[in-house]
Structures are given as C-alpha cells and as structure tokens.
C-alpha cells in the first residue's frame, strides 16, 4: 500500500518547452494591422477573438475591450491547470522539456482515446537514462486469443503516471502520446512527487458537483439541460508524527495552486487534479495523526 501522493506542477514557459506538436492552433498568429470582427488570433499561447473591426498595433492583452480571450492554444491547453479544457491531437503528439533541474514525476490525466504514453529522460552526457511506456487505453478483459479478437475491450484504468525518474538535472524529458485520430489530453503535469502517510483510510467518498439545469414546467415535465461538472473526493490519511508539520507547511504553501492528489492506483475517482477545499490534521495518537482533506477539481 502506498500513501497519499502529491505532484506539484512545474511552470511551463517558452524557455522550458523545447519541442511541441508542429501546429499550435488553428488560429493565426497576431500581427499589427486590420482584423475584421470575429477574427481569431493567437498571442503568447492564448487565443483571442475580435469583438469588433480593428486596425491598430495594440496587442490583444492590452486591448481587452476589443480582443476577447477565448483560452489557451491547442498545444498549450494541457498546461493550463484546468480540467475543463484539453488538447486535441491526430493520433500522435510529442513534447520535449528542459527544466535545468530534477524532475521525478510525470502525469498525464484526462485522457480520451489515448492508447499509450511514453516518457524518456535523455541526458546530454549519458544519453537515454529512462524509457518507459504505459498502455492507458482499452485492453481485453482477459489475456487470451479469443478475448483479444472477439471479446469486449474495456479501459485499463491505468494512470498515465510515471514516478521515480532518475535525477539528471541537465536532462531533457520527452513525453509521447499515441492514440486515435480523436485523442485528447486534459492535463500534462511535470514536477516532483511527495508521499504522505501509509494509505487512504476506508470510508473515502467521491462524487461530482453538477452544473446542469434541472427543472419542471407547469405540466410536470422534466426540463434537463446538460452542463459541466467537477469531481470531488473526501479522504483521510493516517500520517506519522514527523509528517504533521511538513504536510501542514506543504498545504499552506500550495493553498491556491492546483496539485495532483493520487489517493489510489486502482480507483481512478480518488485521483484529483485540483485544490483542497478544506483540510485538517487531528492529533489522535502519540505517534500517529489523521490528515483529512476535501478535494475539488479545477
């Protein structure tokens, strides 16, 4: 059994991202000049739409009354720290990072029609020092010939999670996705993992907060309009006496930052990329305490 694991994402910038899929977005790059109403442009990895005809040299972020921010570009959407937006690719996508510091964890979540994720660590002196591939898509329910060809394929439930990457601060980290022509990646997180306690206690709960509209008219007919939703999880983790101060400091330092919380290797709903709505540490015994946390997706 593993404890509660956390991964805090490192910031992604142009100096860190060495290579990405060739087409960043369908929107064209912004340049000073004339743009008709409705035009979509990209600027500093964000997409903007013109709310009116425009002809000037003011960059979109400095002219918010005209240029309306739509969101991140396609190849940068998986870095935006939100589960509501994802990057969409045609069968393959590759990224290469150079942080200049140690990175020991990579996590790809919110995967749709992705079949495998590959992570490599390539050092300029020692070459490839880490190369792992995970199958995260559909797989037969049993490992035999009949099931492979005729049986029902179901999601593997495997996380696109890689931990224990070797410590080579000058190395590049490469992440490759393979899937269908409709594959999507919700978030790609690179950082350093921490582990707390001895495992999530039984009694943890999961669910969603639904923003759909549900009402009834004067005849009693149900009117349903599907909306977005966010996942949540409540869990308790026994921690040692020595972990009380470190985990309290960690949670305080990351109080307004999305973190990947990994509560289980086989119960996907206990793994939340989000924020702590509330948390507390109860000093129950001399050597052990109880860390309780309420999580919400971002």
PDB file of C-alpha atoms in Angstrom:
ATOM      1  CA  UNK A   1       0.000   0.000   0.000  1.00  0.00           C
ATOM      2  CA  UNK A   2       1.237   3.458  -0.832  1.00  0.00           C
ATOM      3  CA  UNK A   3       0.396   6.654   0.945  1.00  0.00           C
ATOM      4  CA  UNK A   4      -1.297   9.719  -0.472  1.00  0.00           C
ATOM      5  CA  UNK A   5       0.948  11.040  -3.236  1.00  0.00           C
ATOM      6  CA  UNK A   6       1.064  14.619  -4.456  1.00  0.00           C
ATOM      7  CA  UNK A   7       2.680  16.171  -7.531  1.00  0.00           C
ATOM      8  CA  UNK A   8       3.006  19.960  -7.770  1.00  0.00           C
ATOM      9  CA  UNK A   9       3.272  21.056 -11.431  1.00  0.00           C
ATOM     10  CA  UNK A  10       6.351  22.979 -12.534  1.00  0.00           C
ATOM     11  CA  UNK A  11       5.716  26.112 -14.567  1.00  0.00           C
ATOM     12  CA  UNK A  12       5.876  25.653 -18.339  1.00  0.00           C
ATOM     13  CA  UNK A  13       7.398  28.507 -20.325  1.00  0.00           C
ATOM     14  CA  UNK A  14       8.955  29.057 -23.748  1.00  0.00           C
ATOM     15  CA  UNK A  15      12.404  28.558 -22.247  1.00  0.00           C
ATOM     16  CA  UNK A  16      11.370  25.161 -20.834  1.00  0.00           C
ATOM     17  CA  UNK A  17       9.376  23.751 -23.756  1.00  0.00           C
ATOM     18  CA  UNK A  18      11.991  22.752 -26.342  1.00  0.00           C
ATOM     19  CA  UNK A  19       9.651  20.993 -28.815  1.00  0.00           C
ATOM     20  CA  UNK A  20       5.890  20.587 -29.238  1.00  0.00           C
ATOM     21  CA  UNK A  21       3.455  19.391 -31.943  1.00  0.00           C
ATOM     22  CA  UNK A  22       4.027  21.454 -35.096  1.00  0.00           C
ATOM     23  CA  UNK A  23       0.592  23.116 -35.348  1.00  0.00           C
ATOM     24  CA  UNK A  24      -0.003  25.083 -32.167  1.00  0.00           C
ATOM     25  CA  UNK A  25      -3.530  26.149 -33.056  1.00  0.00           C
ATOM     26  CA  UNK A  26      -5.840  26.803 -35.991  1.00  0.00           C
ATOM     27  CA  UNK A  27      -5.862  30.498 -35.074  1.00  0.00           C
ATOM     28  CA  UNK A  28      -3.234  32.533 -36.923  1.00  0.00           C
ATOM     29  CA  UNK A  29      -0.502  34.462 -35.141  1.00  0.00           C
ATOM     30  CA  UNK A  30      -1.436  38.050 -34.294  1.00  0.00           C
ATOM     31  CA  UNK A  31       0.328  40.905 -36.099  1.00  0.00           C
ATOM     32  CA  UNK A  32      -0.398  44.614 -36.015  1.00  0.00           C
ATOM     33  CA  UNK A  33      -2.892  45.679 -38.682  1.00  0.00           C
ATOM     34  CA  UNK A  34      -6.514  45.270 -39.716  1.00  0.00           C
ATOM     35  CA  UNK A  35      -8.644  42.433 -38.325  1.00  0.00           C
ATOM     36  CA  UNK A  36     -12.383  42.079 -39.052  1.00  0.00           C
ATOM     37  CA  UNK A  37     -14.872  41.312 -36.298  1.00  0.00           C
ATOM     38  CA  UNK A  38     -14.867  37.620 -35.363  1.00  0.00           C
ATOM     39  CA  UNK A  39     -11.228  37.041 -36.310  1.00  0.00           C
ATOM     40  CA  UNK A  40      -9.364  34.606 -34.077  1.00  0.00           C
ATOM     41  CA  UNK A  41      -5.660  35.076 -33.418  1.00  0.00           C
ATOM     42  CA  UNK A  42      -3.083  33.576 -31.111  1.00  0.00           C
ATOM     43  CA  UNK A  43      -0.698  35.593 -28.980  1.00  0.00           C
ATOM     44  CA  UNK A  44       1.622  34.285 -26.255  1.00  0.00           C
ATOM     45  CA  UNK A  45      -0.085  30.879 -26.416  1.00  0.00           C
ATOM     46  CA  UNK A  46      -3.571  32.333 -25.888  1.00  0.00           C
ATOM     47  CA  UNK A  47      -6.398  32.611 -28.449  1.00  0.00           C
ATOM     48  CA  UNK A  48      -8.306  35.896 -28.782  1.00  0.00           C
ATOM     49  CA  UNK A  49     -11.379  36.815 -30.827  1.00  0.00           C
ATOM     50  CA  UNK A  50     -12.056  40.285 -32.196  1.00  0.00           C
ATOM     51  CA  UNK A  51     -15.297  41.714 -30.847  1.00  0.00           C
ATOM     52  CA  UNK A  52     -15.310  44.446 -33.481  1.00  0.00           C
ATOM     53  CA  UNK A  53     -13.394  45.548 -36.562  1.00  0.00           C
ATOM     54  CA  UNK A  54      -9.950  46.690 -35.521  1.00  0.00           C
ATOM     55  CA  UNK A  55      -6.940  48.287 -37.188  1.00  0.00           C
ATOM     56  CA  UNK A  56      -4.101  49.171 -34.816  1.00  0.00           C
ATOM     57  CA  UNK A  57      -0.834  47.938 -33.302  1.00  0.00           C
ATOM     58  CA  UNK A  58      -2.082  47.190 -29.776  1.00  0.00           C
ATOM     59  CA  UNK A  59      -1.507  43.578 -28.745  1.00  0.00           C
ATOM     60  CA  UNK A  60      -4.638  41.644 -27.657  1.00  0.00           C
ATOM     61  CA  UNK A  61      -3.823  41.512 -23.904  1.00  0.00           C
ATOM     62  CA  UNK A  62      -3.515  45.300 -23.873  1.00  0.00           C
ATOM     63  CA  UNK A  63      -6.827  45.830 -25.691  1.00  0.00           C
ATOM     64  CA  UNK A  64      -9.330  43.652 -23.769  1.00  0.00           C
ATOM     65  CA  UNK A  65     -12.365  45.713 -24.786  1.00  0.00           C
ATOM     66  CA  UNK A  66     -11.886  44.557 -28.384  1.00  0.00           C
ATOM     67  CA  UNK A  67      -9.900  41.334 -28.117  1.00  0.00           C
ATOM     68  CA  UNK A  68     -11.831  38.762 -26.084  1.00  0.00           C
ATOM     69  CA  UNK A  69      -9.729  35.964 -24.595  1.00  0.00           C
ATOM     70  CA  UNK A  70     -11.015  32.551 -25.708  1.00  0.00           C
ATOM     71  CA  UNK A  71      -8.490  30.329 -23.926  1.00  0.00           C
ATOM     72  CA  UNK A  72      -5.143  28.640 -24.394  1.00  0.00           C
ATOM     73  CA  UNK A  73      -3.925  27.450 -27.771  1.00  0.00           C
ATOM     74  CA  UNK A  74      -4.469  23.788 -28.530  1.00  0.00           C
ATOM     75  CA  UNK A  75      -0.942  22.543 -27.800  1.00  0.00           C
ATOM     76  CA  UNK A  76      -0.759  24.575 -24.569  1.00  0.00           C
ATOM     77  CA  UNK A  77      -4.229  23.739 -23.210  1.00  0.00           C
ATOM     78  CA  UNK A  78      -2.863  20.722 -21.353  1.00  0.00           C
ATOM     79  CA  UNK A  79      -0.665  23.064 -19.265  1.00  0.00           C
ATOM     80  CA  UNK A  80      -3.375  25.491 -18.167  1.00  0.00           C
ATOM     81  CA  UNK A  81      -4.221  23.763 -14.883  1.00  0.00           C
ATOM     82  CA  UNK A  82      -7.892  23.297 -15.749  1.00  0.00           C
ATOM     83  CA  UNK A  83      -9.761  20.054 -16.307  1.00  0.00           C
ATOM     84  CA  UNK A  84     -12.435  21.746 -18.442  1.00  0.00           C
ATOM     85  CA  UNK A  85     -10.068  22.335 -21.391  1.00  0.00           C
ATOM     86  CA  UNK A  86      -7.990  19.738 -23.215  1.00  0.00           C
ATOM     87  CA  UNK A  87      -5.560  19.460 -26.101  1.00  0.00           C
ATOM     88  CA  UNK A  88      -6.765  17.536 -29.153  1.00  0.00           C
ATOM     89  CA  UNK A  89      -4.410  15.597 -31.428  1.00  0.00           C
ATOM     90  CA  UNK A  90      -4.483  13.438 -34.536  1.00  0.00           C
ATOM     91  CA  UNK A  91      -3.072  10.050 -33.462  1.00  0.00           C
ATOM     92  CA  UNK A  92       0.304  11.251 -32.085  1.00  0.00           C
ATOM     93  CA  UNK A  93       1.780  14.134 -30.120  1.00  0.00           C
ATOM     94  CA  UNK A  94       5.248  14.710 -28.693  1.00  0.00           C
ATOM     95  CA  UNK A  95       6.673  17.209 -26.212  1.00  0.00           C
ATOM     96  CA  UNK A  96      10.251  17.848 -25.070  1.00  0.00           C
ATOM     97  CA  UNK A  97      11.154  19.784 -21.903  1.00  0.00           C
ATOM     98  CA  UNK A  98      14.404  21.125 -20.471  1.00  0.00           C
ATOM     99  CA  UNK A  99      13.958  22.402 -16.923  1.00  0.00           C
ATOM    100  CA  UNK A 100      17.580  22.570 -15.807  1.00  0.00           C
ATOM    101  CA  UNK A 101      16.568  20.864 -12.566  1.00  0.00           C
ATOM    102  CA  UNK A 102      15.495  17.440 -11.389  1.00  0.00           C
ATOM    103  CA  UNK A 103      12.049  16.185 -12.402  1.00  0.00           C
ATOM    104  CA  UNK A 104      10.986  12.868 -10.878  1.00  0.00           C
ATOM    105  CA  UNK A 105       7.291  12.643 -11.830  1.00  0.00           C
ATOM    106  CA  UNK A 106       5.208  12.954 -14.993  1.00  0.00           C
ATOM    107  CA  UNK A 107       1.432  12.561 -15.049  1.00  0.00           C
ATOM    108  CA  UNK A 108      -0.980  12.672 -17.994  1.00  0.00           C
ATOM    109  CA  UNK A 109      -4.642  12.819 -16.950  1.00  0.00           C
ATOM    110  CA  UNK A 110      -7.991  13.453 -18.586  1.00  0.00           C
ATOM    111  CA  UNK A 111      -7.079  11.076 -21.409  1.00  0.00           C
ATOM    112  CA  UNK A 112      -9.598  10.398 -24.172  1.00  0.00           C
ATOM    113  CA  UNK A 113      -8.819   7.833 -26.896  1.00  0.00           C
ATOM    114  CA  UNK A 114      -5.155   7.815 -25.853  1.00  0.00           C
ATOM    115  CA  UNK A 115      -3.695   4.332 -26.120  1.00  0.00           C
ATOM    116  CA  UNK A 116      -0.197   4.764 -24.714  1.00  0.00           C
ATOM    117  CA  UNK A 117       2.058   7.320 -23.045  1.00  0.00           C
ATOM    118  CA  UNK A 118       5.849   7.115 -23.282  1.00  0.00           C
ATOM    119  CA  UNK A 119       8.286   9.074 -21.094  1.00  0.00           C
ATOM    120  CA  UNK A 120      12.018   9.319 -21.696  1.00  0.00           C
ATOM    121  CA  UNK A 121      14.816  11.103 -19.870  1.00  0.00           C
ATOM    122  CA  UNK A 122      17.743  11.960 -22.154  1.00  0.00           C
ATOM    123  CA  UNK A 123      20.915  13.375 -20.612  1.00  0.00           C
ATOM    124  CA  UNK A 124      23.433  15.256 -22.822  1.00  0.00           C
ATOM    125  CA  UNK A 125      26.309  13.220 -21.358  1.00  0.00           C
ATOM    126  CA  UNK A 126      24.848   9.806 -20.518  1.00  0.00           C
ATOM    127  CA  UNK A 127      22.187   9.539 -23.226  1.00  0.00           C
ATOM    128  CA  UNK A 128      18.817   7.885 -22.526  1.00  0.00           C
ATOM    129  CA  UNK A 129      18.715   7.046 -18.828  1.00  0.00           C
ATOM    130  CA  UNK A 130      14.965   6.337 -18.574  1.00  0.00           C
ATOM    131  CA  UNK A 131      12.463   4.975 -21.092  1.00  0.00           C
ATOM    132  CA  UNK A 132       9.046   3.706 -20.021  1.00  0.00           C
ATOM    133  CA  UNK A 133       5.810   3.141 -21.940  1.00  0.00           C
ATOM    134  CA  UNK A 134       2.352   2.709 -20.382  1.00  0.00           C
ATOM    135  CA  UNK A 135      -0.746   1.319 -22.072  1.00  0.00           C
ATOM    136  CA  UNK A 136      -3.607   3.519 -20.861  1.00  0.00           C
ATOM    137  CA  UNK A 137      -6.336   2.840 -23.423  1.00  0.00           C
ATOM    138  CA  UNK A 138      -8.599  -0.142 -23.971  1.00  0.00           C
ATOM    139  CA  UNK A 139      -7.495  -3.743 -23.389  1.00  0.00           C
ATOM    140  CA  UNK A 140      -9.137  -7.205 -23.427  1.00  0.00           C
ATOM    141  CA  UNK A 141     -10.713  -8.287 -20.158  1.00  0.00           C
ATOM    142  CA  UNK A 142      -8.586 -11.467 -20.239  1.00  0.00           C
ATOM    143  CA  UNK A 143      -5.233 -12.292 -21.782  1.00  0.00           C
ATOM    144  CA  UNK A 144      -6.193 -14.930 -24.328  1.00  0.00           C
ATOM    145  CA  UNK A 145      -6.592 -15.200 -28.114  1.00  0.00           C
ATOM    146  CA  UNK A 146     -10.402 -15.220 -28.185  1.00  0.00           C
ATOM    147  CA  UNK A 147     -10.772 -12.180 -25.921  1.00  0.00           C
ATOM    148  CA  UNK A 148      -8.184 -10.284 -27.995  1.00  0.00           C
ATOM    149  CA  UNK A 149     -10.056 -10.770 -31.265  1.00  0.00           C
ATOM    150  CA  UNK A 150     -13.700 -11.141 -30.221  1.00  0.00           C
ATOM    151  CA  UNK A 151     -14.051 -10.151 -26.578  1.00  0.00           C
ATOM    152  CA  UNK A 152     -15.095  -6.865 -25.054  1.00  0.00           C
ATOM    153  CA  UNK A 153     -12.303  -4.350 -24.607  1.00  0.00           C
ATOM    154  CA  UNK A 154     -12.540  -2.138 -21.545  1.00  0.00           C
ATOM    155  CA  UNK A 155     -10.486   0.755 -20.165  1.00  0.00           C
ATOM    156  CA  UNK A 156      -7.343  -0.464 -18.442  1.00  0.00           C
ATOM    157  CA  UNK A 157      -7.802   2.029 -15.617  1.00  0.00           C
ATOM    158  CA  UNK A 158      -4.065   2.682 -15.713  1.00  0.00           C
ATOM    159  CA  UNK A 159      -2.947   6.172 -14.855  1.00  0.00           C
ATOM    160  CA  UNK A 160      -0.565   7.968 -17.168  1.00  0.00           C
ATOM    161  CA  UNK A 161       1.677   8.314 -14.127  1.00  0.00           C
ATOM    162  CA  UNK A 162       5.448   7.964 -14.077  1.00  0.00           C
ATOM    163  CA  UNK A 163       7.349   8.371 -10.805  1.00  0.00           C
ATOM    164  CA  UNK A 164      10.904   7.720  -9.766  1.00  0.00           C
ATOM    165  CA  UNK A 165      12.507   9.351 -12.791  1.00  0.00           C
ATOM    166  CA  UNK A 166      16.300   9.401 -12.291  1.00  0.00           C
ATOM    167  CA  UNK A 167      17.980  12.554 -11.016  1.00  0.00           C
ATOM    168  CA  UNK A 168      19.686  14.124 -14.030  1.00  0.00           C
ATOM    169  CA  UNK A 169      19.147  17.908 -13.668  1.00  0.00           C
ATOM    170  CA  UNK A 170      20.506  18.739 -17.143  1.00  0.00           C
ATOM    171  CA  UNK A 171      18.486  16.061 -18.946  1.00  0.00           C
ATOM    172  CA  UNK A 172      15.564  16.596 -21.311  1.00  0.00           C
ATOM    173  CA  UNK A 173      12.196  14.982 -20.518  1.00  0.00           C
ATOM    174  CA  UNK A 174      10.310  13.677 -23.561  1.00  0.00           C
ATOM    175  CA  UNK A 175       6.610  12.754 -23.470  1.00  0.00           C
ATOM    176  CA  UNK A 176       4.942  10.973 -26.416  1.00  0.00           C
ATOM    177  CA  UNK A 177       1.229  10.238 -26.819  1.00  0.00           C
ATOM    178  CA  UNK A 178      -0.231   7.651 -29.195  1.00  0.00           C
ATOM    179  CA  UNK A 179      -3.924   7.101 -29.814  1.00  0.00           C
ATOM    180  CA  UNK A 180      -6.776   7.541 -32.257  1.00  0.00           C
ATOM    181  CA  UNK A 181      -7.363  10.488 -34.556  1.00  0.00           C
ATOM    182  CA  UNK A 182      -9.718  11.906 -31.892  1.00  0.00           C
ATOM    183  CA  UNK A 183      -7.455  11.649 -28.867  1.00  0.00           C
ATOM    184  CA  UNK A 184      -7.421  14.316 -26.151  1.00  0.00           C
ATOM    185  CA  UNK A 185      -5.129  15.078 -23.210  1.00  0.00           C
ATOM    186  CA  UNK A 186      -6.618  17.058 -20.356  1.00  0.00           C
ATOM    187  CA  UNK A 187      -3.507  17.866 -18.346  1.00  0.00           C
ATOM    188  CA  UNK A 188       0.197  17.111 -18.575  1.00  0.00           C
ATOM    189  CA  UNK A 189       1.926  17.590 -15.230  1.00  0.00           C
ATOM    190  CA  UNK A 190       5.666  17.500 -14.650  1.00  0.00           C
ATOM    191  CA  UNK A 191       7.128  18.004 -11.195  1.00  0.00           C
ATOM    192  CA  UNK A 192       8.339  16.264  -8.084  1.00  0.00           C
ATOM    193  CA  UNK A 193       6.289  13.752  -6.158  1.00  0.00           C
ATOM    194  CA  UNK A 194       5.816  13.528  -2.406  1.00  0.00           C
ATOM    195  CA  UNK A 195       4.238  10.691  -0.439  1.00  0.00           C
ATOM    196  CA  UNK A 196       2.356  11.123   2.801  1.00  0.00           C
ATOM    197  CA  UNK A 197       1.140   8.574   5.336  1.00  0.00           C
ATOM    198  CA  UNK A 198       0.502   4.880   4.896  1.00  0.00           C
ATOM    199  CA  UNK A 199      -2.566   4.893   2.657  1.00  0.00           C
ATOM    200  CA  UNK A 200      -6.066   6.311   2.333  1.00  0.00           C
ATOM    201  CA  UNK A 201      -8.452   5.012   5.001  1.00  0.00           C
ATOM    202  CA  UNK A 202     -11.591   3.091   4.120  1.00  0.00           C
ATOM    203  CA  UNK A 203     -14.615   5.357   4.124  1.00  0.00           C
ATOM    204  CA  UNK A 204     -13.312   7.780   1.497  1.00  0.00           C
ATOM    205  CA  UNK A 205     -16.057   9.265  -0.669  1.00  0.00           C
ATOM    206  CA  UNK A 206     -16.178  10.598  -4.223  1.00  0.00           C
ATOM    207  CA  UNK A 207     -18.739  12.384  -6.346  1.00  0.00           C
ATOM    208  CA  UNK A 208     -19.408  15.283  -8.676  1.00  0.00           C
ATOM    209  CA  UNK A 209     -20.825  18.782  -8.427  1.00  0.00           C
ATOM    210  CA  UNK A 210     -23.212  19.025 -11.342  1.00  0.00           C
ATOM    211  CA  UNK A 211     -23.910  22.359 -13.035  1.00  0.00           C
ATOM    212  CA  UNK A 212     -26.653  21.021 -15.305  1.00  0.00           C
ATOM    213  CA  UNK A 213     -30.053  22.713 -15.185  1.00  0.00           C
ATOM    214  CA  UNK A 214     -32.886  20.510 -13.945  1.00  0.00           C
ATOM    215  CA  UNK A 215     -36.374  21.914 -13.609  1.00  0.00           C
ATOM    216  CA  UNK A 216     -40.028  21.138 -14.272  1.00  0.00           C
ATOM    217  CA  UNK A 217     -42.658  23.060 -16.219  1.00  0.00           C
ATOM    218  CA  UNK A 218     -46.274  23.613 -15.154  1.00  0.00           C
ATOM    219  CA  UNK A 219     -47.247  20.176 -16.519  1.00  0.00           C
ATOM    220  CA  UNK A 220     -44.627  18.343 -14.501  1.00  0.00           C
ATOM    221  CA  UNK A 221     -42.399  17.628 -17.478  1.00  0.00           C
ATOM    222  CA  UNK A 222     -38.734  17.495 -16.547  1.00  0.00           C
ATOM    223  CA  UNK A 223     -36.541  20.028 -18.373  1.00  0.00           C
ATOM    224  CA  UNK A 224     -32.921  18.896 -18.480  1.00  0.00           C
ATOM    225  CA  UNK A 225     -30.027  20.915 -19.881  1.00  0.00           C
ATOM    226  CA  UNK A 226     -26.704  19.154 -19.549  1.00  0.00           C
ATOM    227  CA  UNK A 227     -23.917  21.323 -18.139  1.00  0.00           C
ATOM    228  CA  UNK A 228     -20.375  20.959 -16.890  1.00  0.00           C
ATOM    229  CA  UNK A 229     -19.392  19.220 -13.676  1.00  0.00           C
ATOM    230  CA  UNK A 230     -16.399  18.947 -11.380  1.00  0.00           C
ATOM    231  CA  UNK A 231     -15.297  15.907  -9.420  1.00  0.00           C
ATOM    232  CA  UNK A 232     -14.626  15.880  -5.696  1.00  0.00           C
ATOM    233  CA  UNK A 233     -13.188  13.475  -3.152  1.00  0.00           C
ATOM    234  CA  UNK A 234     -13.034  13.365   0.640  1.00  0.00           C
ATOM    235  CA  UNK A 235     -10.419  11.169   2.254  1.00  0.00           C
ATOM    236  CA  UNK A 236      -8.474  10.602   5.465  1.00  0.00           C
ATOM    237  CA  UNK A 237      -4.836   9.515   5.643  1.00  0.00           C
ATOM    238  CA  UNK A 238      -3.020   8.323   8.786  1.00  0.00           C
ATOM    239  CA  UNK A 239       0.324  10.140   8.976  1.00  0.00           C
ATOM    240  CA  UNK A 240       3.273   9.869  11.325  1.00  0.00           C
ATOM    241  CA  UNK A 241       4.132  12.423  13.989  1.00  0.00           C
ATOM    242  CA  UNK A 242       7.097  13.591  11.903  1.00  0.00           C
ATOM    243  CA  UNK A 243       4.815  14.390   8.926  1.00  0.00           C
ATOM    244  CA  UNK A 244       2.431  16.755  10.739  1.00  0.00           C
ATOM    245  CA  UNK A 245       4.499  19.909  10.278  1.00  0.00           C
ATOM    246  CA  UNK A 246       5.779  19.139   6.730  1.00  0.00           C
ATOM    247  CA  UNK A 247       2.324  18.332   5.331  1.00  0.00           C
ATOM    248  CA  UNK A 248       0.798  21.388   7.035  1.00  0.00           C
ATOM    249  CA  UNK A 249       3.509  23.590   5.540  1.00  0.00           C
ATOM    250  CA  UNK A 250       3.094  21.956   2.106  1.00  0.00           C
ATOM    251  CA  UNK A 251      -0.658  22.514   2.063  1.00  0.00           C
ATOM    252  CA  UNK A 252      -0.274  26.132   3.207  1.00  0.00           C
ATOM    253  CA  UNK A 253       2.317  26.886   0.522  1.00  0.00           C
ATOM    254  CA  UNK A 254       0.078  25.387  -2.188  1.00  0.00           C
ATOM    255  CA  UNK A 255      -3.232  26.746  -0.908  1.00  0.00           C
ATOM    256  CA  UNK A 256      -4.153  28.421  -4.217  1.00  0.00           C
ATOM    257  CA  UNK A 257      -2.352  26.164  -6.683  1.00  0.00           C
ATOM    258  CA  UNK A 258      -3.711  23.051  -8.422  1.00  0.00           C
ATOM    259  CA  UNK A 259      -1.985  19.861  -7.299  1.00  0.00           C
ATOM    260  CA  UNK A 260      -2.338  16.279  -8.456  1.00  0.00           C
ATOM    261  CA  UNK A 261      -3.529  14.209  -5.489  1.00  0.00           C
ATOM    262  CA  UNK A 262      -3.176  10.446  -6.031  1.00  0.00           C
ATOM    263  CA  UNK A 263      -5.196   8.521  -3.493  1.00  0.00           C
ATOM    264  CA  UNK A 264      -5.308   5.136  -5.235  1.00  0.00           C
ATOM    265  CA  UNK A 265      -3.649   3.192  -8.024  1.00  0.00           C
ATOM    266  CA  UNK A 266      -6.831   1.330  -8.985  1.00  0.00           C
ATOM    267  CA  UNK A 267      -9.707   3.665  -8.001  1.00  0.00           C
ATOM    268  CA  UNK A 268      -9.438   6.443 -10.557  1.00  0.00           C
ATOM    269  CA  UNK A 269     -12.017   8.673  -8.854  1.00  0.00           C
ATOM    270  CA  UNK A 270      -9.706   9.061  -5.832  1.00  0.00           C
ATOM    271  CA  UNK A 271      -7.140  10.796  -8.027  1.00  0.00           C
ATOM    272  CA  UNK A 272      -7.924  14.507  -8.263  1.00  0.00           C
ATOM    273  CA  UNK A 273      -6.114  17.325 -10.033  1.00  0.00           C
ATOM    274  CA  UNK A 274      -7.384  20.267  -8.113  1.00  0.00           C
ATOM    275  CA  UNK A 275      -7.355  22.214  -4.885  1.00  0.00           C
ATOM    276  CA  UNK A 276      -8.048  21.482  -1.253  1.00  0.00           C
ATOM    277  CA  UNK A 277     -11.422  22.938  -0.322  1.00  0.00           C
ATOM    278  CA  UNK A 278     -10.592  22.177   3.296  1.00  0.00           C
ATOM    279  CA  UNK A 279      -8.066  20.131   5.258  1.00  0.00           C
ATOM    280  CA  UNK A 280      -7.100  19.438   8.854  1.00  0.00           C
ATOM    281  CA  UNK A 281      -4.737  17.352  10.954  1.00  0.00           C
ATOM    282  CA  UNK A 282      -6.126  15.666  14.049  1.00  0.00           C
ATOM    283  CA  UNK A 283      -3.538  14.589  16.636  1.00  0.00           C
ATOM    284  CA  UNK A 284      -5.153  11.291  17.609  1.00  0.00           C
ATOM    285  CA  UNK A 285      -2.257   9.226  18.998  1.00  0.00           C
ATOM    286  CA  UNK A 286       1.255   9.812  20.278  1.00  0.00           C
ATOM    287  CA  UNK A 287       2.953   8.667  17.095  1.00  0.00           C
ATOM    288  CA  UNK A 288       0.157   8.935  14.514  1.00  0.00           C
ATOM    289  CA  UNK A 289      -2.256  11.636  13.423  1.00  0.00           C
ATOM    290  CA  UNK A 290      -5.117  11.804  10.915  1.00  0.00           C
ATOM    291  CA  UNK A 291      -4.870  14.072   7.877  1.00  0.00           C
ATOM    292  CA  UNK A 292      -8.351  14.774   6.456  1.00  0.00           C
ATOM    293  CA  UNK A 293      -8.794  16.576   3.159  1.00  0.00           C
ATOM    294  CA  UNK A 294     -11.660  17.649   0.885  1.00  0.00           C
ATOM    295  CA  UNK A 295     -10.627  17.969  -2.756  1.00  0.00           C
ATOM    296  CA  UNK A 296     -12.247  19.625  -5.749  1.00  0.00           C
ATOM    297  CA  UNK A 297     -11.187  19.506  -9.393  1.00  0.00           C
ATOM    298  CA  UNK A 298     -10.166  22.724 -11.045  1.00  0.00           C
TER     299      UNK A 298
END
